[in-house]
Amino acid sequence: MSDSNLPRIARTRAEIAAWREEMSRAGKRIGFVPTMGALHDGHLSLVKLALQQADVVAASIFVNPAQFAPNEDFDTYPRAEDSDLQKLASAGCSLAYCPTPNEIYPPGDRTRVLVTEMSHILEGAFRPHFFEGVATVVSRLFVHVRPDVAVFGEKDYQQLQILRRMTKDLGFSTEVLGGQTVRESDGLAMSSRNAYLSAQEREQASAIYKALSAAKAAIESGTPIKYALDKAHEALNAAGFRSIDYIAACDAFTLEAFEDEKAPLDRDGRLLLAAWMGTTRLIDNLAFRREAQKF
Ligand code: PAF
C-alpha cells in the first residue's frame, strides 16, 4: 500500500482540531474509535461499525499510561504504528490521532475523571487505577476529537458501561455504541494481549468461551447462578487457568451482581470474567437473559 492511501495522521491537538474543523465545514458526521494500537480484526470491526454511523471515521492510537499500574505491562504493551496505519486504511479510516503523552497530559496535569462505584467492582477490584485512567483519557480524547459517535468493543464490557455513564454524566453530545466481540474460530475473544500466549496456552485459552457459554445456557434454563459459576470455575481450572480473579453474573447495565438464587426473569444479564493463563490475564463476557415461559 502506498503512503498516499494511509490515513492522515494528527499528532497534536492543533492538528486534530484543524481536521475536525474541515469536517464540520463539509457537514460530515464524525465517527471515532479510540484504541491503544496493536490492532486486530476486533478493532477493525469497530471502525466498520463507526463507518455505518458516520461519514468519516477517526481512530486514536495512544497507549495510555494512566490506565496501567506500575507493576503492569505499559512498557511491553505491543506497539506497531506502521502496520496499524495500514490496517486502519484498509478498514476505511480517514484519520489516525496519535498524540504524544504531553498532548493528553500537559505538564503539571492534576485532573482525573472517576465514575464512582462502577469503577471499583469486578475488574476495578483487581485494577483499582484502571477505569479512572480510561475515563480520564477518553474524556480528553472526546474533547480533542469532538466525535458525533464513538464505538467501543463489548469485549471490555465494564469499560463500555462506565464510558456510557461518563458520557451521560459529563454531558458530552457523543453517542456511545458497543461493537460485538470478534472471536477466533475456537471462541477466544480477540485481544492485543493474546500475543503474549504460548502456542499451548493459546489452545487452553479457548476454555474461557466454552465455560461462559455453558454457564449462560445453564443460567438461562433456571440453574442456580452459584452452581453455574462454580462449574465454570472448575472447567477453567481443569483447562489449566492458574487463577480466576472473578466470574460473576451481573445486571447488564448497572453491573450489580444478581443476588437471587436464579437469574431474574426477563432482565438482561452479563457474565463477566478475568482469569490468568500463565502470566497473561484474559477477560471476556457474554450476554444472558432468562426468559419467562411464554404460553
Ligand atoms: O479499550 C482500550 O483499548 C482502551 O482502554 C481505550 C478505550 C482506548 C482507552 O485507552
XYZ file of C-alpha atoms and ligand atoms in Angstrom:
305
model
C 0.000 0.000 0.000
C 1.438 3.426 -0.888
C 1.666 6.116 1.790
C -0.932 8.218 -0.022
C -3.518 5.581 0.919
C -2.691 5.756 4.610
C -4.972 7.769 6.895
C -3.978 11.359 7.611
C -2.084 11.493 10.921
C -2.668 14.100 13.628
C -0.146 14.157 16.481
C -1.206 17.353 18.223
C -4.436 18.931 19.443
C -3.952 21.683 16.869
C -3.754 19.118 14.051
C -6.823 17.183 15.153
C -8.720 20.457 15.675
C -7.852 21.554 12.109
C -9.161 18.255 10.690
C -12.312 18.468 12.857
C -12.930 21.994 11.574
C -12.574 20.877 7.939
C -15.010 18.028 8.536
C -17.525 20.347 10.258
C -17.364 22.789 7.367
C -18.007 19.915 4.948
C -21.032 18.876 7.050
C -19.559 15.467 7.896
C -20.735 13.340 10.805
C -17.665 12.137 12.693
C -17.211 8.588 13.986
C -14.423 7.814 16.456
C -12.734 4.604 17.585
C -10.301 5.059 20.496
C -7.610 2.344 20.639
C -4.236 1.605 22.181
C -2.958 0.233 18.852
C -1.690 -3.319 18.136
C -4.833 -3.528 16.056
C -6.615 -6.771 15.208
C -9.843 -7.646 13.402
C -11.837 -6.761 16.533
C -10.696 -3.114 16.281
C -11.293 -3.044 12.541
C -14.861 -4.257 13.063
C -15.342 -1.190 15.326
C -14.085 1.097 12.545
C -16.516 -0.553 10.121
C -19.394 -0.142 12.591
C -18.451 3.525 13.055
C -18.493 3.980 9.264
C -22.084 2.739 9.184
C -22.996 5.500 11.646
C -20.880 8.380 10.366
C -19.492 9.916 7.155
C -15.849 9.787 8.220
C -14.031 7.912 10.965
C -11.030 8.831 13.084
C -9.231 6.294 15.278
C -6.826 7.187 18.056
C -3.714 5.189 18.859
C -2.435 6.017 22.330
C -1.043 3.612 24.919
C -2.437 5.424 27.931
C -0.006 5.385 30.876
C -2.766 6.385 33.340
C -4.569 3.049 32.979
C -1.545 0.889 33.818
C -0.364 0.272 37.389
C 3.429 0.368 37.947
C 3.552 -3.475 38.005
C 1.581 -3.829 34.746
C 2.647 -4.156 31.103
C 2.861 -0.491 29.955
C 6.490 -0.826 28.768
C 5.954 -4.128 26.975
C 2.447 -3.440 25.627
C 2.667 -4.201 21.880
C 3.262 -1.117 19.705
C 3.008 -1.346 15.919
C 2.132 2.048 14.456
C 3.137 1.350 10.828
C 1.069 -1.792 10.455
C -1.767 -0.213 12.495
C -1.968 2.655 9.995
C -2.178 0.212 7.096
C -4.939 -1.746 8.832
C -6.867 1.451 9.566
C -6.599 2.439 5.907
C -7.901 -0.940 4.771
C -10.913 -0.556 7.094
C -11.730 2.885 5.639
C -10.487 5.103 8.470
C -9.715 8.697 7.372
C -7.609 9.955 10.260
C -5.363 8.482 12.922
C -4.918 10.596 16.044
C -1.585 9.525 17.576
C -0.998 12.110 20.303
C 2.182 12.424 22.295
C 1.704 11.987 26.076
C 2.068 15.761 26.555
C -0.927 16.445 24.332
C -3.121 14.314 26.589
C -1.417 15.043 29.930
C 0.007 18.576 29.765
C 2.894 19.318 32.127
C 1.589 19.835 35.662
C -1.652 17.968 34.917
C -3.661 17.192 38.073
C -7.148 16.334 36.788
C -8.749 12.883 36.771
C -12.214 11.585 35.891
C -13.707 8.872 38.110
C -17.041 7.142 37.545
C -17.741 6.104 41.136
C -18.895 2.647 42.299
C -18.928 1.012 38.845
C -15.156 1.575 38.650
C -14.344 -0.349 41.835
C -16.180 -3.641 41.270
C -15.211 -6.635 39.082
C -12.211 -5.510 37.005
C -11.865 -2.434 39.213
C -11.447 -4.550 42.358
C -8.269 -6.039 40.841
C -7.077 -2.971 38.917
C -8.144 -0.048 41.159
C -6.461 2.607 38.964
C -7.743 1.247 35.648
C -11.146 2.819 34.981
C -10.062 6.203 36.301
C -7.261 6.121 33.725
C -9.665 5.058 30.988
C -12.356 7.647 31.839
C -9.698 10.359 32.066
C -8.141 9.623 28.679
C -11.439 9.053 26.876
C -12.917 12.303 28.204
C -9.842 14.142 26.898
C -9.979 12.360 23.559
C -13.662 13.359 23.293
C -12.724 16.991 23.981
C -9.975 16.866 21.326
C -11.894 14.969 18.597
C -15.492 16.065 19.382
C -16.966 12.955 17.753
C -20.662 12.590 16.928
C -20.473 8.876 17.621
C -17.810 6.774 19.366
C -17.528 2.985 19.235
C -16.019 0.752 21.939
C -15.763 -3.035 21.925
C -18.080 -5.136 24.075
C -15.012 -7.270 24.818
C -14.253 -4.656 27.516
C -17.849 -4.682 28.676
C -17.398 -2.938 32.023
C -15.360 -0.225 30.315
C -18.174 0.301 27.790
C -20.823 0.672 30.527
C -18.603 3.052 32.517
C -17.929 5.191 29.453
C -21.662 5.335 28.666
C -22.246 6.586 32.236
C -19.394 9.114 31.975
C -20.683 10.443 28.644
C -24.138 10.973 30.139
C -22.857 12.491 33.389
C -20.428 14.925 31.763
C -22.947 15.888 29.073
C -20.876 15.007 26.023
C -23.037 15.115 22.898
C -21.257 11.997 21.595
C -23.371 8.889 21.091
C -21.606 5.809 22.521
C -22.057 2.483 20.726
C -20.824 -1.008 21.592
C -19.379 -3.279 18.910
C -19.773 -7.047 19.239
C -16.766 -9.066 20.382
C -14.909 -10.659 17.471
C -13.774 -14.210 18.242
C -11.221 -16.609 16.835
C -12.671 -19.813 15.319
C -12.378 -21.625 18.692
C -14.223 -18.833 20.503
C -11.290 -16.965 22.101
C -12.078 -13.242 22.108
C -9.597 -11.260 20.010
C -7.286 -9.157 22.182
C -3.932 -7.473 21.682
C -2.762 -9.378 24.777
C -3.395 -12.788 23.128
C 0.028 -12.199 21.551
C 1.571 -12.958 24.968
C 0.240 -16.567 24.980
C 2.471 -19.514 24.063
C 1.053 -21.956 21.473
C -0.077 -24.313 24.225
C -1.599 -21.553 26.346
C -3.373 -20.210 23.282
C -5.065 -23.598 22.831
C -6.019 -23.865 26.512
C -7.399 -20.307 26.474
C -10.392 -21.316 24.343
C -11.839 -22.861 27.541
C -13.000 -19.367 28.562
C -15.629 -19.120 25.850
C -16.738 -22.710 26.400
C -17.121 -22.126 30.163
C -19.044 -18.871 29.622
C -21.316 -20.476 27.017
C -22.088 -23.411 29.328
C -22.828 -21.040 32.239
C -25.085 -18.919 30.001
C -27.089 -21.986 28.880
C -27.390 -23.250 32.450
C -28.488 -19.905 33.932
C -30.986 -19.288 31.123
C -32.581 -22.676 31.798
C -33.004 -21.896 35.505
C -29.900 -23.474 37.070
C -28.927 -21.593 40.273
C -26.344 -18.920 39.468
C -23.861 -20.088 42.096
C -23.904 -23.649 40.761
C -23.379 -22.492 37.152
C -20.493 -20.200 38.139
C -18.858 -22.921 40.257
C -18.986 -25.260 37.216
C -17.350 -22.573 35.051
C -14.654 -22.129 37.688
C -13.978 -25.882 37.725
C -13.838 -26.039 33.907
C -11.288 -23.218 33.796
C -9.136 -24.809 36.475
C -9.258 -28.124 34.592
C -8.184 -26.343 31.383
C -5.062 -25.002 33.112
C -6.042 -21.486 34.186
C -3.725 -20.516 37.015
C -6.205 -18.384 38.900
C -9.544 -16.769 38.315
C -9.834 -13.175 39.520
C -13.625 -13.113 39.188
C -16.503 -14.742 37.429
C -19.842 -13.078 38.022
C -23.399 -12.829 36.729
C -24.483 -9.190 36.764
C -27.163 -6.775 35.657
C -26.122 -5.821 32.116
C -26.399 -2.068 32.731
C -25.522 -1.332 36.378
C -23.130 -4.330 36.649
C -24.524 -5.144 40.101
C -24.266 -8.875 40.808
C -27.545 -10.772 40.668
C -28.107 -11.819 44.291
C -31.080 -14.168 43.859
C -30.620 -17.910 43.570
C -31.770 -17.896 39.958
C -31.329 -15.096 37.416
C -34.279 -12.692 37.462
C -36.755 -13.267 34.630
C -36.722 -11.037 31.554
C -33.749 -8.936 32.642
C -30.591 -8.540 30.590
C -27.652 -10.071 32.392
C -23.968 -10.294 31.656
C -21.437 -12.912 32.662
C -18.019 -11.338 33.193
C -14.717 -12.978 33.994
C -10.987 -12.406 34.295
C -8.556 -15.303 34.555
C -4.828 -15.905 34.310
C -3.348 -18.225 31.709
C 0.301 -18.409 32.738
C 1.398 -14.786 33.114
C -1.327 -13.442 30.815
C -4.547 -12.045 32.209
C -7.538 -12.563 29.914
C -11.027 -11.075 30.220
C -14.252 -11.968 28.465
C -18.024 -11.684 28.888
C -21.287 -12.970 27.477
C -24.894 -11.767 27.480
C -27.657 -13.857 29.039
C -31.353 -13.489 29.739
C -33.715 -15.918 31.474
C -36.987 -15.582 29.614
C -40.341 -16.096 31.330
C -42.109 -19.136 29.871
C -44.424 -17.992 27.091
C -47.684 -19.943 26.976
O -10.031 -0.331 25.217
C -8.951 0.284 25.042
O -8.166 -0.026 24.140
C -8.593 1.443 25.972
O -8.982 1.186 27.281
C -9.128 2.802 25.468
C -10.663 2.871 25.472
C -8.605 3.094 24.082
C -8.643 3.923 26.418
O -7.250 3.970 26.459
